[in-house]
Tab-separated table of C-alpha atoms and ligand atoms in Angstrom:
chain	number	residue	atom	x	y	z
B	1	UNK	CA	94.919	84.662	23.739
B	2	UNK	CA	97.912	86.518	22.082
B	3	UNK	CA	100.641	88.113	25.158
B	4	UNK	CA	102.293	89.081	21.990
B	5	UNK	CA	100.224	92.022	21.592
B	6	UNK	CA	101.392	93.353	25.459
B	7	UNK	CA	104.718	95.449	26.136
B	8	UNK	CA	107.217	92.966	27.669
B	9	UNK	CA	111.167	92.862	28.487
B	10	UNK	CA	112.701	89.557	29.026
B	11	UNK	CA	113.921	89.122	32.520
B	12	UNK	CA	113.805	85.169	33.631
B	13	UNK	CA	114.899	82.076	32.619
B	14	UNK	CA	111.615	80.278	30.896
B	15	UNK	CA	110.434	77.807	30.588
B	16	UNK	CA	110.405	76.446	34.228
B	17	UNK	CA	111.430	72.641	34.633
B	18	UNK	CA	108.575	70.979	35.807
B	19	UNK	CA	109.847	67.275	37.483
B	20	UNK	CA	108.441	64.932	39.717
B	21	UNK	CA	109.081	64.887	43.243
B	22	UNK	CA	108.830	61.363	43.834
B	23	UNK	CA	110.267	60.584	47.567
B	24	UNK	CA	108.297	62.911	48.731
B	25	UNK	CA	105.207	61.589	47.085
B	26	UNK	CA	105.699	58.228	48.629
B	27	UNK	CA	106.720	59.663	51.688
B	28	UNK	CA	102.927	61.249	51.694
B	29	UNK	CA	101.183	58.248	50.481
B	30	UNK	CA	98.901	56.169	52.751
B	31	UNK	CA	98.278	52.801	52.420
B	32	UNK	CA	96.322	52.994	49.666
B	33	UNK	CA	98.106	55.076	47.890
B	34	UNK	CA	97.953	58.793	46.929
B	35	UNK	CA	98.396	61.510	44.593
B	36	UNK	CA	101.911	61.710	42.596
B	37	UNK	CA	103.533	65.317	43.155
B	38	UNK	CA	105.351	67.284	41.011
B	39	UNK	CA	107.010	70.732	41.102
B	40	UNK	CA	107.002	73.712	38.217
B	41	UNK	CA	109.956	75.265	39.291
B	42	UNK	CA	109.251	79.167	39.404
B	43	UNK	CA	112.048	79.599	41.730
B	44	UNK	CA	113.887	79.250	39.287
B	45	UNK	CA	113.157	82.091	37.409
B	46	UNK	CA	116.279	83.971	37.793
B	47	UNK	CA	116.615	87.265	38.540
B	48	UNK	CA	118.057	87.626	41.976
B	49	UNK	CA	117.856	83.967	42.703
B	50	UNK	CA	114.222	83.940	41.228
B	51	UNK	CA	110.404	83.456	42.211
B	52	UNK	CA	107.126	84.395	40.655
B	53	UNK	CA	107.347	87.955	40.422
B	54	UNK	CA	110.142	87.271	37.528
B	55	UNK	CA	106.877	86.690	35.392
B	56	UNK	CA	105.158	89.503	36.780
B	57	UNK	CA	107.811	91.873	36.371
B	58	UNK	CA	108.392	90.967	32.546
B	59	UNK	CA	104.863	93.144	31.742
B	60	UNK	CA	104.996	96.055	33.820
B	61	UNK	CA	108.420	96.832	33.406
B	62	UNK	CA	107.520	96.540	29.723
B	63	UNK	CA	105.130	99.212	30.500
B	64	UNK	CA	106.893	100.958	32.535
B	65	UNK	CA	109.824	101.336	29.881
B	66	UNK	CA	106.873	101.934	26.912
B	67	UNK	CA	105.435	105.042	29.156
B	68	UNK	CA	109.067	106.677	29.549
B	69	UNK	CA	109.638	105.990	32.983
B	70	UNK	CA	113.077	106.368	34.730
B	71	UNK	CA	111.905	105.058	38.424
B	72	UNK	CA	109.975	102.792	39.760
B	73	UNK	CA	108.111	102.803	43.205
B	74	UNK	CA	106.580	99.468	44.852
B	75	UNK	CA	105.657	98.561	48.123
B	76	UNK	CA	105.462	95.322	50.068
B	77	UNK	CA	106.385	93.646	53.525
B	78	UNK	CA	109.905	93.772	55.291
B	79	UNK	CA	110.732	90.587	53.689
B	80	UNK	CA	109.316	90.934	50.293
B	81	UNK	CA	110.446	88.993	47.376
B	82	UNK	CA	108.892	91.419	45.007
B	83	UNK	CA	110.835	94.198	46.288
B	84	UNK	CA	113.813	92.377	45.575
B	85	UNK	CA	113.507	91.041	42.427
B	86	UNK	CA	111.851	94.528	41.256
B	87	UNK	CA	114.661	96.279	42.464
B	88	UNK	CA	116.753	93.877	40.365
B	89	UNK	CA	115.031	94.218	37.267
B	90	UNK	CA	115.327	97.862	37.771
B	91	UNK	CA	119.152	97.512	38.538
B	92	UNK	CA	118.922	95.632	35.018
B	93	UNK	CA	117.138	97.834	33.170
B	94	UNK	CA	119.000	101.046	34.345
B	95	UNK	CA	115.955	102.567	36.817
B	96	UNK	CA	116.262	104.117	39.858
B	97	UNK	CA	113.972	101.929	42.519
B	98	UNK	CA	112.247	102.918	45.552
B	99	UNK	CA	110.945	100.390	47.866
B	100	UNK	CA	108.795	101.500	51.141
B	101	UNK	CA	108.282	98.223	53.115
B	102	UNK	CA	105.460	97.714	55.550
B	103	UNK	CA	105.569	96.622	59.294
B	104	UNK	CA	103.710	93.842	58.815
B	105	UNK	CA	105.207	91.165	61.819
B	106	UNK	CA	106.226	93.355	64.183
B	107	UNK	CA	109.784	91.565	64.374
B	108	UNK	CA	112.709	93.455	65.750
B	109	UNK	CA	115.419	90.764	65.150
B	110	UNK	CA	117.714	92.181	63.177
B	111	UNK	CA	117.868	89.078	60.611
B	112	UNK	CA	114.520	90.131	59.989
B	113	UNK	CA	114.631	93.917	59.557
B	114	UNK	CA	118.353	93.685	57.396
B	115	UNK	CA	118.754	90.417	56.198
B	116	UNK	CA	117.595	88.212	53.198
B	117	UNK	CA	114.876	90.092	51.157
B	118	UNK	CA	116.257	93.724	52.440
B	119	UNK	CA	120.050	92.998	52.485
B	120	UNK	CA	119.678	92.311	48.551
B	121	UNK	CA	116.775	95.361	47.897
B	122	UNK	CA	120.407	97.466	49.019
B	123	UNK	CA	122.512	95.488	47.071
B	124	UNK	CA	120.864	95.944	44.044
B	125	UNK	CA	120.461	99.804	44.642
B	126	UNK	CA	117.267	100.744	45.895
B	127	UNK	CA	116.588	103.341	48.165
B	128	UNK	CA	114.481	101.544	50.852
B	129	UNK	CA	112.234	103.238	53.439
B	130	UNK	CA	110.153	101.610	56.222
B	131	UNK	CA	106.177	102.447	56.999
B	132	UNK	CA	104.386	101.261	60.072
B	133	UNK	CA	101.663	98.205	60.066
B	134	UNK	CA	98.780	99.269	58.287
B	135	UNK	CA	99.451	102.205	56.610
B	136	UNK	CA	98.296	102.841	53.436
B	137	UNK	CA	100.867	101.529	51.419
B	138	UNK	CA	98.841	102.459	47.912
B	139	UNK	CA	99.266	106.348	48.983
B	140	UNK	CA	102.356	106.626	50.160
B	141	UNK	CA	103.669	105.459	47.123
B	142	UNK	CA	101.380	108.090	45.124
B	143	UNK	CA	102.519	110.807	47.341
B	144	UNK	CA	106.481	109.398	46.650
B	145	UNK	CA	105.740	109.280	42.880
B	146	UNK	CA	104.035	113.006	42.879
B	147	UNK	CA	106.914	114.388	45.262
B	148	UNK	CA	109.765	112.352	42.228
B	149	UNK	CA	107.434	114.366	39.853
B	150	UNK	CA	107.915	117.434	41.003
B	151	UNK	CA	111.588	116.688	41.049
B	152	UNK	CA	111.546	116.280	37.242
B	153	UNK	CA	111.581	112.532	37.206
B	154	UNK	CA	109.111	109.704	35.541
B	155	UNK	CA	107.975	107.320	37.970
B	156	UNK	CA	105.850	104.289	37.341
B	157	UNK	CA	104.281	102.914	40.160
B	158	UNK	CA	104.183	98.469	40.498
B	159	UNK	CA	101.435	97.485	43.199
B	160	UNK	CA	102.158	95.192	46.023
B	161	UNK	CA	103.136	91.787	44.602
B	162	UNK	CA	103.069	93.228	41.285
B	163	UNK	CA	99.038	92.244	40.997
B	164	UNK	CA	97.147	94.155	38.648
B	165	UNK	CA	95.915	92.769	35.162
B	166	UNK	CA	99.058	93.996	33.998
B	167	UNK	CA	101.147	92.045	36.330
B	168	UNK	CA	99.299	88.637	36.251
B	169	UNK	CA	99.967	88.467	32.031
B	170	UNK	CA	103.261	86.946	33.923
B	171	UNK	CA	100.867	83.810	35.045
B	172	UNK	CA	98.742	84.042	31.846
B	173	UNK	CA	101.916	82.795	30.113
B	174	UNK	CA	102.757	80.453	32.906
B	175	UNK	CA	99.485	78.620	32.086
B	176	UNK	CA	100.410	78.377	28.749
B	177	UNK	CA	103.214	77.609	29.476
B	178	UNK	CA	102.563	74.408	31.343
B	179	UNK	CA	99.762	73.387	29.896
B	180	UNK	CA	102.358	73.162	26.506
B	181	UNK	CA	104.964	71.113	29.164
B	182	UNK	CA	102.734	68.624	29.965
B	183	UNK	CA	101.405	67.841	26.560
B	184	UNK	CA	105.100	67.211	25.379
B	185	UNK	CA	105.237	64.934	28.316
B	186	UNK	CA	102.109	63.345	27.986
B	187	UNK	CA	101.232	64.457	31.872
B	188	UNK	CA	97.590	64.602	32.603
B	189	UNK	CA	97.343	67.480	35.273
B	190	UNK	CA	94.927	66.998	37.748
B	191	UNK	CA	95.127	69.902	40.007
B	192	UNK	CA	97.287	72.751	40.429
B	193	UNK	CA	98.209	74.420	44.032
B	194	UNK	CA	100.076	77.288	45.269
B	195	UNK	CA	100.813	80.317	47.809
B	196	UNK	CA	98.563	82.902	46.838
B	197	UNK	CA	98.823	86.514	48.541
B	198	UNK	CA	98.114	89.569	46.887
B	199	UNK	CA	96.064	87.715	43.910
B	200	UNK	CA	98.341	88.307	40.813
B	201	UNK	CA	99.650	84.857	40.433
B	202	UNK	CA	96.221	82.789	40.919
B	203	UNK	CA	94.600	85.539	38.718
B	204	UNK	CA	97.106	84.809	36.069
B	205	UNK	CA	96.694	81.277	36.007
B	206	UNK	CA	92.982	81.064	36.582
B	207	UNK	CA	92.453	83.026	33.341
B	208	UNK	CA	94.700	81.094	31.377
B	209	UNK	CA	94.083	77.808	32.453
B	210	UNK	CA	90.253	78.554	32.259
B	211	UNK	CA	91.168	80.964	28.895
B	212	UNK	CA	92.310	77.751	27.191
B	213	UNK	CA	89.377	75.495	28.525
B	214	UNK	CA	92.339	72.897	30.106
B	215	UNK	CA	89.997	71.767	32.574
B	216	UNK	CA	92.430	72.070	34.948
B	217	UNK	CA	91.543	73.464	38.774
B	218	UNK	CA	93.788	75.843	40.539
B	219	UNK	CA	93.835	75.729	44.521
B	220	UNK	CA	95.555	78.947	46.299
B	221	UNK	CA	96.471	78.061	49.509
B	222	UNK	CA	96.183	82.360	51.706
B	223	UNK	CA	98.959	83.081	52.995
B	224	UNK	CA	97.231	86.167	54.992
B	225	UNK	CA	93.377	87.320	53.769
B	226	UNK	CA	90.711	84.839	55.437
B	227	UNK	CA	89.179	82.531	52.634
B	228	UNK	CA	85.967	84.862	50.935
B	229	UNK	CA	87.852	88.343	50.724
B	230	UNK	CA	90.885	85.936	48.948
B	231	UNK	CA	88.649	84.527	46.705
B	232	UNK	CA	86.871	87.633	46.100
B	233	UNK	CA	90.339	89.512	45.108
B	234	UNK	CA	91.227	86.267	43.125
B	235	UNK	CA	88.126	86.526	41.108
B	236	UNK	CA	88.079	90.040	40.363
B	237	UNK	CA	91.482	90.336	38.925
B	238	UNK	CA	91.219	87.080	37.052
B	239	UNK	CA	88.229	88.719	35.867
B	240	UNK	CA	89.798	92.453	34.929
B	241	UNK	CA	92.978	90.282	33.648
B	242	UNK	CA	90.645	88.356	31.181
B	243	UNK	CA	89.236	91.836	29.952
B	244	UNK	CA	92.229	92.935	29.530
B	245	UNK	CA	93.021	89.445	27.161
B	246	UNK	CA	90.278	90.554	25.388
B	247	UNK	CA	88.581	87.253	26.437
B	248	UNK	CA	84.303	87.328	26.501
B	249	UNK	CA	83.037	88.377	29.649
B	250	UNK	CA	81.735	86.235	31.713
B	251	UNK	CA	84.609	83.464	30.561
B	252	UNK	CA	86.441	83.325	34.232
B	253	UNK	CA	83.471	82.608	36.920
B	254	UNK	CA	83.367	82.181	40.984
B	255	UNK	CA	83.729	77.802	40.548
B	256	UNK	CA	87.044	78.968	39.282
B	257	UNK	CA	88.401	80.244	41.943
B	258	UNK	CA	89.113	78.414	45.059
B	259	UNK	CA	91.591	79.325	48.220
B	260	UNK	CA	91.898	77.333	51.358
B	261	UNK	CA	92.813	79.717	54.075
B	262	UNK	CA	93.427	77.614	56.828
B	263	UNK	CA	97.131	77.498	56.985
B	264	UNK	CA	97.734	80.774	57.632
B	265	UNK	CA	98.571	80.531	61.484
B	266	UNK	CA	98.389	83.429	63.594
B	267	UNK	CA	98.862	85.984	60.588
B	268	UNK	CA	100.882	87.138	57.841
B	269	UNK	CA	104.752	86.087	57.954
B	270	UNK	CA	104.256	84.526	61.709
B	271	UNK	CA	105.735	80.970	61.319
B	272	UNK	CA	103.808	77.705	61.571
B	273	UNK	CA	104.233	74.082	62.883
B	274	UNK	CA	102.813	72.937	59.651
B	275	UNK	CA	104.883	75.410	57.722
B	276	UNK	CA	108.405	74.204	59.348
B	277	UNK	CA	107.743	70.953	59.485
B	278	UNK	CA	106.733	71.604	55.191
B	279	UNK	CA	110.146	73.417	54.288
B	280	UNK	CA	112.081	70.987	56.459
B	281	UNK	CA	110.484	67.922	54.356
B	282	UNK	CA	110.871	69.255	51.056
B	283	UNK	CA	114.245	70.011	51.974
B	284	UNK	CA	115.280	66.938	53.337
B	285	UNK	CA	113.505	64.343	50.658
B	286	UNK	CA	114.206	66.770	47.747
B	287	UNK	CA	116.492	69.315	48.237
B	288	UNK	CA	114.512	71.840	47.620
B	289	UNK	CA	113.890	74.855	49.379
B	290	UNK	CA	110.492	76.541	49.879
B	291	UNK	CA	110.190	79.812	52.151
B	292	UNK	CA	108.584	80.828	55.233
B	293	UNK	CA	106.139	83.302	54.547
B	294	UNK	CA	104.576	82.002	51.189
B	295	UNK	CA	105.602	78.398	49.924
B	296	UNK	CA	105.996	76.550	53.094
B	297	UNK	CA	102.780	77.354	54.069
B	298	UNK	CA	101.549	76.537	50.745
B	299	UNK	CA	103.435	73.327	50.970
B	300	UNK	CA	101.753	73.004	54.536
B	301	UNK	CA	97.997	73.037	52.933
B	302	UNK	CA	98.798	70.440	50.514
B	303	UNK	CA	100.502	68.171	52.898
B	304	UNK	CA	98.013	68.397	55.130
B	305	UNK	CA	94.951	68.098	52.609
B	306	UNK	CA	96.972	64.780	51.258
B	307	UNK	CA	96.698	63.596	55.129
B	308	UNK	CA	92.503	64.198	54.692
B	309	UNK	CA	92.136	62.610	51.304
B	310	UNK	CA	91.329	65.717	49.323
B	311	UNK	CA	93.280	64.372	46.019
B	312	UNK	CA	92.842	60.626	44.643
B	313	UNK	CA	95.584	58.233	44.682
B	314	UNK	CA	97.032	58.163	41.270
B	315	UNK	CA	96.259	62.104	40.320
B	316	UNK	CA	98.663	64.270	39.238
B	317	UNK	CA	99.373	67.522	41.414
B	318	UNK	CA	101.364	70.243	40.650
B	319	UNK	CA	102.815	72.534	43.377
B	320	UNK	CA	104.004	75.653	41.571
B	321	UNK	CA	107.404	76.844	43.678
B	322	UNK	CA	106.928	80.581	43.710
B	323	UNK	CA	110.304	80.960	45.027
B	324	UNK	CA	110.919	83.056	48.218
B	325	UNK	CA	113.621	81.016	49.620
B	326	UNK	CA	115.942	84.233	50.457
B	327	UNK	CA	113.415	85.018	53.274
B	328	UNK	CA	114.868	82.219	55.650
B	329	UNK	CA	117.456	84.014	56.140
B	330	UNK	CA	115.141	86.809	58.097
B	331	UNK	CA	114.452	83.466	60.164
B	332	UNK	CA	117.550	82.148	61.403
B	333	UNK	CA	115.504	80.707	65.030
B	334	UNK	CA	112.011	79.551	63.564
B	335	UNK	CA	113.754	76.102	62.396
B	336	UNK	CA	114.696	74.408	65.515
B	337	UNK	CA	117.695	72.843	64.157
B	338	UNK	CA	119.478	70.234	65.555
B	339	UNK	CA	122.887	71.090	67.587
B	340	UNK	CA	126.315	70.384	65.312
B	341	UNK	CA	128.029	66.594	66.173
B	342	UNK	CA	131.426	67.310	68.475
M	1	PLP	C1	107.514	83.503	47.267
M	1	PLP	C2	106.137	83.966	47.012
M	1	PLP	N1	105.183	83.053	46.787
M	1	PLP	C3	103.898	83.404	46.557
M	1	PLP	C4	103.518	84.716	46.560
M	1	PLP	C5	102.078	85.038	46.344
M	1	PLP	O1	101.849	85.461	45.030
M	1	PLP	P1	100.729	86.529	44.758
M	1	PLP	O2	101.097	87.741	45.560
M	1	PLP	O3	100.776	86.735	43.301
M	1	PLP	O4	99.432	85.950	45.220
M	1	PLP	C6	104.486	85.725	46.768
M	1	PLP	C7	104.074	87.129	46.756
M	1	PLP	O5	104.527	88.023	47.327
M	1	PLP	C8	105.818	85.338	47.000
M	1	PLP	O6	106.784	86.248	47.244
């Protein structure tokens, strides 16, 4: 595998720390143990506070900058973290940025529709626009891009979540990446688990991981599709992202690619038990702060599949901390916490 060969800008701070997170491993632990937890710390990316579409965002603004653009266009929910941090890279690079976010809650509460994610999409100088639930985000921003067109400008278009083969290079180099950590530490990784959404990420790190032979399993926890369609998306852009490697087909297969899609709740961005009780945790036994839409409930499948025995005592896991933290601020009521002392 050679990312050398790909057009790429450097945006983030890399490589990630990845520590242990050892209260809250004993915290988890039953009485006969269990599995010792540690964090790679992709919210710490920079780039508007950080999270994984730093990585992302490295490759296609590469592209974007080798095809002449002078815009970009993406889409994603009210609270995306990939709208903000691509209309930061954009701010950094010079671009103009248009973001059209999607309905996707429902939520009228003005923390949601202005704060966190969209209060910083402004700040860094994007125009932003709003589109109901369900529209088809896809051609709204191809009708935006030919309209910019017309208008004499060059607009490159990201996808949602910055997931195309282009995009999950990002997590191509994060496998590498940690697979090169853990040698130098002499850590034997035993499983790897994250939030996985629109695919890119799990894609990424499914054909690297699998790219280098490591051995190593990856376990998306959906954070909105129901478990088949997420596996299917996972496995065909791992697939069209190994292609695009130039790796032999037939290298990344379906026993790569697993998702648990039970922690999802009620839908996308809707708050959990599981996921509040998660973020309050990991905050409280190691200050650390996961989000509500995508790491908290990632954080909420692997607590909970601790609680069931689905690792062994004594195995390494690594939660990868996709960031996202900005969007608790779009949910100043969903943490029931406790009244200030007199
Ligand atoms: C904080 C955070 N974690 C995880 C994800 C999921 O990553 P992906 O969309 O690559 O599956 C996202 C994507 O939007 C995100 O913002």
């Amino acid at each position: 595998m050679n990312l050398a060969r790909f057009p790429r800008i450097r945006l983030g701070h890399m490589p990630t720390p990845l520590e242990p997170m050892d209260r809250l491993s004993k915290h988890l632990s039953g009485p006969g143990g269990g599995p010792r937890l540690w964090i790679k710390r992709d919210d710490c990316t920079g780039l508007s506070t950080g999270g994984n579409k730093t990585r992302k965002l490295e490759y296609l603004m590469g592209e974007a900058l080798a095809q002449g653009a002078d815009t970009v266009i993406t889409q994603g929910a009210t609270q995306s973290n990939h709208a903000r941090q691509t209309a930061a890279a954009a701010a950094r690079l010079g671009l103009a940025c248009h973001i059209l976010l999607e309905d996707r809650t429902g939520y009228t509460d003005p923390a949601y529709t202005q704060s966190g994610n969209v209060m910083l999409d402004k700040l860094h100088g994007a125009t932003v626009s709003r589109r109901p639930g369900g529209a088809d985000m896809q051609a709204e921003m191809e009708a935006l891009a030919e309209e910019l067109r017309a208008a004499g400008r060059k607009p490159y278009v990201i996808p949602g979540g910055g997931s195309n083969p282009v995009g999950a290079l990002g997590y191509v180099g994060a496998a590498l990446e940690l697979v090169a950590q853990a040698a130098e530490m002499g850590l034997r990784i035993d499983h790897v688990v994250h939030a996985t959404g629109s695919a890119g990420t799990q894609a990424g790190l499914v054909a690297g991981l699998v790219g280098l032979n490591s051995g190593i399993p990856v376990l998306g926890i959906g954070v909105r599709a129901p478990r088949e369609k997420q596996e299917a998306n996972v496995l065909a852009l791992s697939q069209r992202t190994a292609a695009h490697l130039g790796l032999p087909e037939g290298t990344v297969r379906a026993e790569h690619v697993r998702a648990n899609c039970d922690y999802v709740g009620q839908g996308y961005g809707i708050p959990t038990r599981g996921m509040v009780e998660a973020v309050k945790l990991v905050a409280e036994r190691e200050g650390i702060l996961l989000d509500p839409v995508y790491s908290g409930k990632g954080m909420a499948g692997l607590i909970d599949l601790i609680g069931k025995g689905h690792f062994k005592a004594g195995e390494n896991v690594v939660f990868v901390h996709t960031g996202g933290a900005v969007g608790l601020f779009g949910y100043p009521d969903a943490f029931d916490l406790p009244a200030e002392a007199a």
